[in-house]
Structures are given as structure tokens and as C-alpha cells.
Coordinates of C-alpha atoms in Angstrom, one line a residue:
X1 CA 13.3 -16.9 -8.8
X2 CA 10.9 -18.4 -6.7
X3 CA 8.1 -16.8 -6.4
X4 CA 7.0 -14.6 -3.1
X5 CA 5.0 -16.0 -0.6
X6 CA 1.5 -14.3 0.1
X7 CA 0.8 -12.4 3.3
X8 CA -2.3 -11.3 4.8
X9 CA -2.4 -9.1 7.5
X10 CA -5.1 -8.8 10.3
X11 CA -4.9 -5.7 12.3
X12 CA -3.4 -3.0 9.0
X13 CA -4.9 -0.2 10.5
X14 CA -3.8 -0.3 13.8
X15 CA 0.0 2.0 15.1
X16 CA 2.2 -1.0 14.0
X17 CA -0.4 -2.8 11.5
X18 CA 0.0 -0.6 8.6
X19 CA 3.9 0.2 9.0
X20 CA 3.5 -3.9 8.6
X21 CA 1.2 -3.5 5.4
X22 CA 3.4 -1.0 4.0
X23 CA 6.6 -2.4 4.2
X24 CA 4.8 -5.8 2.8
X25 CA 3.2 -3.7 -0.3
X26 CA 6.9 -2.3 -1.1
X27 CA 8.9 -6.0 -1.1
X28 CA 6.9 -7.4 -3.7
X29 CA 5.0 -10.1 -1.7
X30 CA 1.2 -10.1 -2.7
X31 CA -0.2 -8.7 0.1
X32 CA -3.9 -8.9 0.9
X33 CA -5.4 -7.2 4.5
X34 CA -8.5 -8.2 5.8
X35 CA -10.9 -5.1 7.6
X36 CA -14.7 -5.4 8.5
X37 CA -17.0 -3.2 6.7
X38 CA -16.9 -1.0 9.0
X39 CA -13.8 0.0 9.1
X40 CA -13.4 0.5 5.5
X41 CA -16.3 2.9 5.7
X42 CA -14.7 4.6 8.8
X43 CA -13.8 8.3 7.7
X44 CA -10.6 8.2 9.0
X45 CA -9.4 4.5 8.7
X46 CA -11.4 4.6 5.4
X47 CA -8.3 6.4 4.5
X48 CA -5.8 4.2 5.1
X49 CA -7.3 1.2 3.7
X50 CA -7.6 3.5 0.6
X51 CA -4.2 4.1 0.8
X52 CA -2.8 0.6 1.0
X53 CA -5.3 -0.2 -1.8
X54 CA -3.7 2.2 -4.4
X55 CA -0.3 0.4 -3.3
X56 CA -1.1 -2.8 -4.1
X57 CA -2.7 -4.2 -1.4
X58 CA -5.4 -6.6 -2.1
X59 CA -8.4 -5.8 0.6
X60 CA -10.4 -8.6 1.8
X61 CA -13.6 -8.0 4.0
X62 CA -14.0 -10.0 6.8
X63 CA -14.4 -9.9 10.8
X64 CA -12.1 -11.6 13.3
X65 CA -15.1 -13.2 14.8
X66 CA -16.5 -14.2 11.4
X67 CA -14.9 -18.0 11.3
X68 CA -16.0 -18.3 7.8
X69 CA -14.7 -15.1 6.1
X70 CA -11.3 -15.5 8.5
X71 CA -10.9 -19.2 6.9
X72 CA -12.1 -17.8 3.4
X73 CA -9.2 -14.8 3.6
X74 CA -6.5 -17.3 5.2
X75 CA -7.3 -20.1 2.2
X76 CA -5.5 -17.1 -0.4
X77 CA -2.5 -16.9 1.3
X78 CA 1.2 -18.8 2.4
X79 CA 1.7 -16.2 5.6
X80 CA -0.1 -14.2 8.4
X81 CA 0.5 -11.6 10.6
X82 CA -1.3 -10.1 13.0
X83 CA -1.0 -6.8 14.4
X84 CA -4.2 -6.5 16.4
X85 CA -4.0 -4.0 19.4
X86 CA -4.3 -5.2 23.1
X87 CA -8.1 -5.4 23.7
X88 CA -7.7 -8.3 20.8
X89 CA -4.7 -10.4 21.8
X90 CA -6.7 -13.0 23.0
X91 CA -9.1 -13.1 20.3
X92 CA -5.9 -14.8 18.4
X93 CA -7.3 -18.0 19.2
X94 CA -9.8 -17.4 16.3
X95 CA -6.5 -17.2 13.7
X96 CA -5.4 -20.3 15.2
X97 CA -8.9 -22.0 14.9
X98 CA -8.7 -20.7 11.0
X99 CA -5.0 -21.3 10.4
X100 CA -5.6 -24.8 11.7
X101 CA -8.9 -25.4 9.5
X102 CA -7.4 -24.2 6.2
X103 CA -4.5 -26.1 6.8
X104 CA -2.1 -24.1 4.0
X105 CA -0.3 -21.5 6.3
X106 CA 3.3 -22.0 5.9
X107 CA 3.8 -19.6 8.7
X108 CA 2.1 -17.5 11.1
X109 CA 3.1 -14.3 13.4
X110 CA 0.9 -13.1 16.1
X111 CA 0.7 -9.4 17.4
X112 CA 3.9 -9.2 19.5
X113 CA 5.7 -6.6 19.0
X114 CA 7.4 -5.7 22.0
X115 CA 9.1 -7.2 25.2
X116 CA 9.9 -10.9 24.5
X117 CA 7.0 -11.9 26.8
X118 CA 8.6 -15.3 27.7
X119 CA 11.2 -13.3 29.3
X120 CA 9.3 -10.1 31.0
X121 CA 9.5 -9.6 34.4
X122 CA 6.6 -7.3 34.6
X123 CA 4.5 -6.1 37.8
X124 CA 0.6 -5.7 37.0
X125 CA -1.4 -4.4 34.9
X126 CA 1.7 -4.8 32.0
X127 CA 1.7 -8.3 33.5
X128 CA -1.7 -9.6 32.5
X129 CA -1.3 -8.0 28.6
X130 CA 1.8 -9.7 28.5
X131 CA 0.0 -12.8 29.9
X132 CA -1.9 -13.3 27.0
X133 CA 0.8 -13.0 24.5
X134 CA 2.5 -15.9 26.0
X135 CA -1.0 -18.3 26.3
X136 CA -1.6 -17.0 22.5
X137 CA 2.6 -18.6 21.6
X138 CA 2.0 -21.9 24.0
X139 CA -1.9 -22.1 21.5
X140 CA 0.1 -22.0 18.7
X141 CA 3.2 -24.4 19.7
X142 CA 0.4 -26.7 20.7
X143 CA -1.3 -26.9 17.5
X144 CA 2.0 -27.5 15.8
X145 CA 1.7 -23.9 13.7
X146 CA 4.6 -22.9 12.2
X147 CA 5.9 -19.3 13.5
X148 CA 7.8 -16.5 13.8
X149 CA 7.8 -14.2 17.3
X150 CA 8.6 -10.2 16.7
X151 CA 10.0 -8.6 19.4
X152 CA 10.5 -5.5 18.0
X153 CA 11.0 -3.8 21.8
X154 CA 10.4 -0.4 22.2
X155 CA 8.5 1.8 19.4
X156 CA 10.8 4.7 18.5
X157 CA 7.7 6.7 18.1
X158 CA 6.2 6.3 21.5
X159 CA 9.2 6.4 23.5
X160 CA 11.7 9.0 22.0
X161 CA 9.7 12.4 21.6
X162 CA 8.8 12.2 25.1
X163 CA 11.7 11.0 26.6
X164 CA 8.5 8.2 28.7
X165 CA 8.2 11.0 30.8
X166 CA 5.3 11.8 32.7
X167 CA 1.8 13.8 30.8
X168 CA 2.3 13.0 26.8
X169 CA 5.0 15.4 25.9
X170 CA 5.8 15.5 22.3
X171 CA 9.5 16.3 22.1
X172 CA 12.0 15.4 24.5
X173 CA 13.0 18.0 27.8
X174 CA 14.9 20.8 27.5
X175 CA 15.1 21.6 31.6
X176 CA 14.6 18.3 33.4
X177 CA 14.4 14.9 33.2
X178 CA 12.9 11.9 35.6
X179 CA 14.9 8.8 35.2
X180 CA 12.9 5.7 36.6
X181 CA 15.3 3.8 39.1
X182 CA 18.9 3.9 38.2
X183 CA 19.1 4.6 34.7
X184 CA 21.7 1.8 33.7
X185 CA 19.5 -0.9 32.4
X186 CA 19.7 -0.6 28.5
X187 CA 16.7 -0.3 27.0
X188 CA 16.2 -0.5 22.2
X189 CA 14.3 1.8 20.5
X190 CA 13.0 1.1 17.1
X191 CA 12.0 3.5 14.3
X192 CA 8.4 1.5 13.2
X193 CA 9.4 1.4 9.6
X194 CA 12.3 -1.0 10.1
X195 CA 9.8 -3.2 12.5
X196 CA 8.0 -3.6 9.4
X197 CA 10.6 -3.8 7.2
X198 CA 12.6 -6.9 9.3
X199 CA 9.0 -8.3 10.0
X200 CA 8.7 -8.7 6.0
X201 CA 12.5 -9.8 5.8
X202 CA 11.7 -12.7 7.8
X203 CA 8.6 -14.0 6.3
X204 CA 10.5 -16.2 3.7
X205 CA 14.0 -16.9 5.8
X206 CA 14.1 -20.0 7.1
X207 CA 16.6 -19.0 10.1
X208 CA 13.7 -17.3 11.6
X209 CA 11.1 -20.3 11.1
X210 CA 9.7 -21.2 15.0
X211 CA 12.0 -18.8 16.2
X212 CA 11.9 -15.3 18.3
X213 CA 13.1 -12.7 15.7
X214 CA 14.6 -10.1 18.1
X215 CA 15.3 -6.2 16.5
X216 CA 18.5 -5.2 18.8
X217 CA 19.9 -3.5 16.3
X218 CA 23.7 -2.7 18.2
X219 CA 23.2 1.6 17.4
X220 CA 19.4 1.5 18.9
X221 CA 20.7 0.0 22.4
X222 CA 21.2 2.9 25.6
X223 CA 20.5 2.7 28.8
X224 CA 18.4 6.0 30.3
X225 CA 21.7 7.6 31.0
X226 CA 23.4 7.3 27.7
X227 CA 20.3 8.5 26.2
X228 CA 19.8 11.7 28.4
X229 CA 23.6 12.1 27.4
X230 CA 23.3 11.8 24.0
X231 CA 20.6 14.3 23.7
X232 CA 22.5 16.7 26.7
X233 CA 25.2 17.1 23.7
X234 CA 22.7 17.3 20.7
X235 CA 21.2 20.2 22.6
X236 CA 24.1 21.5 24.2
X237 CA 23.2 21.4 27.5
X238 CA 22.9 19.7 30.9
X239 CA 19.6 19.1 31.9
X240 CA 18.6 18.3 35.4
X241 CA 18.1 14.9 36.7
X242 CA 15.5 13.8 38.9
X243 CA 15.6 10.1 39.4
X244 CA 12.5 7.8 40.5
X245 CA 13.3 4.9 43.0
X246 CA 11.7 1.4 42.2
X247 CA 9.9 1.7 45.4
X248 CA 8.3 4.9 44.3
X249 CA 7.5 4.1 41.2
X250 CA 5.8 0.4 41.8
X251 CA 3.7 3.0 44.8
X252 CA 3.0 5.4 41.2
X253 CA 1.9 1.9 39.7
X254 CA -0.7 1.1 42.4
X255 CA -2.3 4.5 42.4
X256 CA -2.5 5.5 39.0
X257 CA -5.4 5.7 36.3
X258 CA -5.9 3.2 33.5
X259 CA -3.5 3.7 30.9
X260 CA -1.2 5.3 33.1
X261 CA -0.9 2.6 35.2
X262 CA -0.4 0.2 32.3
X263 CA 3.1 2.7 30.8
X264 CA 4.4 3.2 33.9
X265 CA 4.1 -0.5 34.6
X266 CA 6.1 -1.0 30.8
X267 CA 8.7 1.2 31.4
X268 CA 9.1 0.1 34.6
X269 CA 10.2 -3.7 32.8
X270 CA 12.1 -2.1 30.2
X271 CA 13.7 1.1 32.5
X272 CA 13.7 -0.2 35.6
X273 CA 14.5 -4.6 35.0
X274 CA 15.9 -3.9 31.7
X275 CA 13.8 -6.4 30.3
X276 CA 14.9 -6.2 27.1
X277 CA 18.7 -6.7 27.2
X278 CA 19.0 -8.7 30.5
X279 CA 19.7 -12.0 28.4
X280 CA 21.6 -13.3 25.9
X281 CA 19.8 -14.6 22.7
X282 CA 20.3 -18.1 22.3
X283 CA 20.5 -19.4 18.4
X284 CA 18.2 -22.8 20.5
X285 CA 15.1 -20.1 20.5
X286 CA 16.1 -16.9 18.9
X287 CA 18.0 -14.5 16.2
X288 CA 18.7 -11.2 15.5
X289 CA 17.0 -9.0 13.0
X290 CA 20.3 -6.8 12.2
X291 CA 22.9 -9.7 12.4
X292 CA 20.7 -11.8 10.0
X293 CA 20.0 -8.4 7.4
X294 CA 22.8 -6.4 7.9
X295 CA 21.5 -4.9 4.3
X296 CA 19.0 -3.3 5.8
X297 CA 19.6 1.0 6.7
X298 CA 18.0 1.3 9.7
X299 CA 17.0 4.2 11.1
X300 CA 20.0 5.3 14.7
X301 CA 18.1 6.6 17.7
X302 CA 21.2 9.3 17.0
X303 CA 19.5 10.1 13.4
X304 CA 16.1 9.5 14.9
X305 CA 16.9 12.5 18.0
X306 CA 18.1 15.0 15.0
X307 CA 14.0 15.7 14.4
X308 CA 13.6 17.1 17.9
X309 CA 16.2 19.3 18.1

């Protein structure tokens, strides 16, 4: 058996990082994380770094902005991934500057996670976050670094228990519901565990090598309708429907707050455009996570509802 390739992960304690560290520290691959000093003495994130310590993980202490430690951490290991949060996305370009001086990375995956930005058609301020995604894949084309895109789409865990309706409800309406535009687009919604655990899978497959590895698994794909439908019969009852127009929700876009503006402007590509199922995936850029592991159990947005009701 050859042996596992080592990961280190840049980003573990962030919403999707440590579902990423996690499902790493449970497949066997050496898994290292790297966190500044201040982070592991943070009370609360303190925690977590704990935690992924006593599973395994190897913790390395370093700073994103520290070329030397970054190049020092990325010299121990085959694979990165980063799953650094928005405000960070463009601060890639110091992985790539390390990546490229150490020279050993047999593969490298940048904080995606989410629409395949290549193909968004997002209005502002979604636009701009999703700008720098793409400038961060062209970077590392460019240098000639071997990669693997996740677009993981939507994150079970921010979408279903409030149904993206407005305010931050934490289980899904019982009365009424606003559909943005039409509600036909499909949309997928992805428990995070199985992110992490097809983001793992395809660290070692060579099907996924300079590829976009796309989570579409067939029993996670609805449009806003079939969703509202589905949970209209787990609850046993019709709820009422109040549907947003395009034009009034790009005029919501406009006039609403920072980060209000920035969901409204997501679910309006994913709702509204249907972002993430409007194309085919072509085997020329891209697979599928649940075509290429059917072995993995992942988690229905049918099972996923059960919690809520």
C-alpha cells in the first residue's frame, strides 16, 4: 500500500476549515494545520486546535504573512488546502509564493468552496468575492501548480435551517415562505461533513488532478419549489408562498447593509440564475464528487430536514 500523502491545512479553524481537518485526521493521511500563536491561545479556537490535536493532527505555528514559517510548514508535506474565510482570499497569493519556493507540493486546493466561480453569474458585492477566487485559480494555472478546485455549492448548514429567508432564522417556516424569483432554478445543498470528506477523497485520485471537483450529489439537487414541497409534506402542511421578483430583489441588493447585501446577492446566483446547475460538467474541466465515490453515505437534504421537524 502506498503510503498516504501529507496534508496541511491553512484556515482549520474557520466554518468549513475544520470539517476539512477532521475528515483529513479520520482517513489516515498525516495531517498537519498550521495557526498563528494567537489563535492557539484564543479561548475559543484554542479549543478546537486542541481538539484536532488529540486526533492526530500535527499543529504547526505559523502566519499566512510569515513567508518563512508558510515555506517551513509547506516543506513537511505532499498536499494543501486552504480554507481561509473571505477577508483572506486574496492573501492566497502568499501560498502560491510558498508552494512555488518549496517546490515539493504535489497538489494544491485553494478556499473555494462554493459556486464554481468560473461559471457565476453574480451581481455585486457576491461579484467581487467571487472575483478573487477566479484571479487566485488563473495565479495558480499560471505558475503551473498542480490543483484541485472544490465546489462544494451550497453549505447544508447555512441554507437549510433557515430556509435563506430573511433575519437569521434557525429552523425552517412553519407559516410562510419567500421564494426569490421563480423558484425553478435547482439549487445543491451539502451537509459540511461530506465537503470534507470528498475534499479528502480527492487528494490522492488522479481523476481530480487540475480539475473542478464538483459535490452534485443527484439526492441534494431541488429547486426552491421542490424544497418548500418536500418540507410542506414532512410537516404536513401548506405553507404560504410569497414570491420575490428579480427586479425586487436586485432593488433589496442595492439598499441593503453589509452582509446582507452580500447573501442576498448569493442566493440571488444560486436561487434566482441557478448558478449551480445551469451547465453541464464537462469531463475537459470537471468531475463529480458522487459519480467518482459512489462509496461514500452522504448525508439527503431529505435525512438532513428530519432534524427540524
Amino acid at each position: 500500500m502506498a503510503e498516504k500523502n501529507k496534508i496541511l491545512i491553512i484556515g482549520g479553524t474557520g466554518y468549513i476549515g475544520k470539517f476539512v481537518v477532521e475528515a483529513s485526521a479520520k482517513s489516515g493521511h498525516p495531517t498537519f494545520a498550521l495557526f498563528r500563536e494567537s489563535t492557539i491561545a484564543d479561548p475559543v479556537k484554542g479549543k478546537i486546535v486542541e481538539g484536532f490535536k488529540n486526533s492526530g493532527v500535527t499543529i504547526l505555528t505559523g502566519d499566512l504573512y510569515d513567508h518563512e514559517s508558510l515555506v517551513k510548514a509547506i516543506k513537511q508535506v505532499d498536499v494543501v488546502i486552504s480554507t481561509v474565510g473571505s477577508f483572506q482570499l486574496a492573501d492566497q497569493d502568499k501560498i502560491i509564493a510558498a508552494i512555488k519556493e518549496s517546490g515539493n507540493i504535489k497538489r494544491f486546493f485553494p478556499s473555494e468552496f462554493g459556486n464554481d466561480v468560473d461559471r457565476t453569474r453574480a451581481v455585486e458585492p457576491a461579484k467581487s468575492t467571487f472575483d478573487i477566487k477566479v484571479k487566485i485559480r488563473r495565479a495558480i494555472e499560471a505558475e503551473g501548480i498542480p490543483y484541485t478546485y472544490v465546489s462544494s455549492n451550497y453549505f447544508a448548514g447555512y441554507s437549510l435551517p433557515s430556509f435563506a429567508q430573511p433575519g437569521f432564522a434557525t429552523s425552517p417556516p412553519r407559516d410562510k415562505v419567500i421564494i426569490l424569483g421563480d423558484g425553478n432554478p435547482k439549487a445543491v445543498f451539502n451537509h459540511e461533513q461530506d465537503i470534507g470528506t470528498y475534499t479528502i477523497k480527492a487528494v490522492d485520485d488522479p481523476r481530480t488532478l487540475n480539475k473542478i471537483l464538483y459535490i452534485k450529489p443527484p439526492k441534494n439537487t431541488y429547486s426552491f419549489n421542490e424544497l418548500v414541497s418536500l418540507w410542506e409534506k414532512k410537516i404536513g402542511k401548506t405553507l404560504e408562498k410569497e414570491y420575490v421578483s428579480e427586479e425586487q430583489l436586485l432593488k433589496q441588493i442595492e439598499e441593503s447593509p453589509i452582509p446582507v447585501n452580500i447573501i442576498l446577492a448569493i442566493n440571488h446566483s444560486i436561487f434566482v440564475k441557478g448558478d449551480q446547475t445551469y451547465f453541464e460538467i464537462d469531463p475537459s474541466f470537471g468531475v463529480e464528487a458522487s459519480e467518482l465515490y459512489p462509496d461514500v453515505e452522504y448525508t439527503t437534504v431529505e435525512k438532513y430536514l428530519d432534524q427540524f421537524v
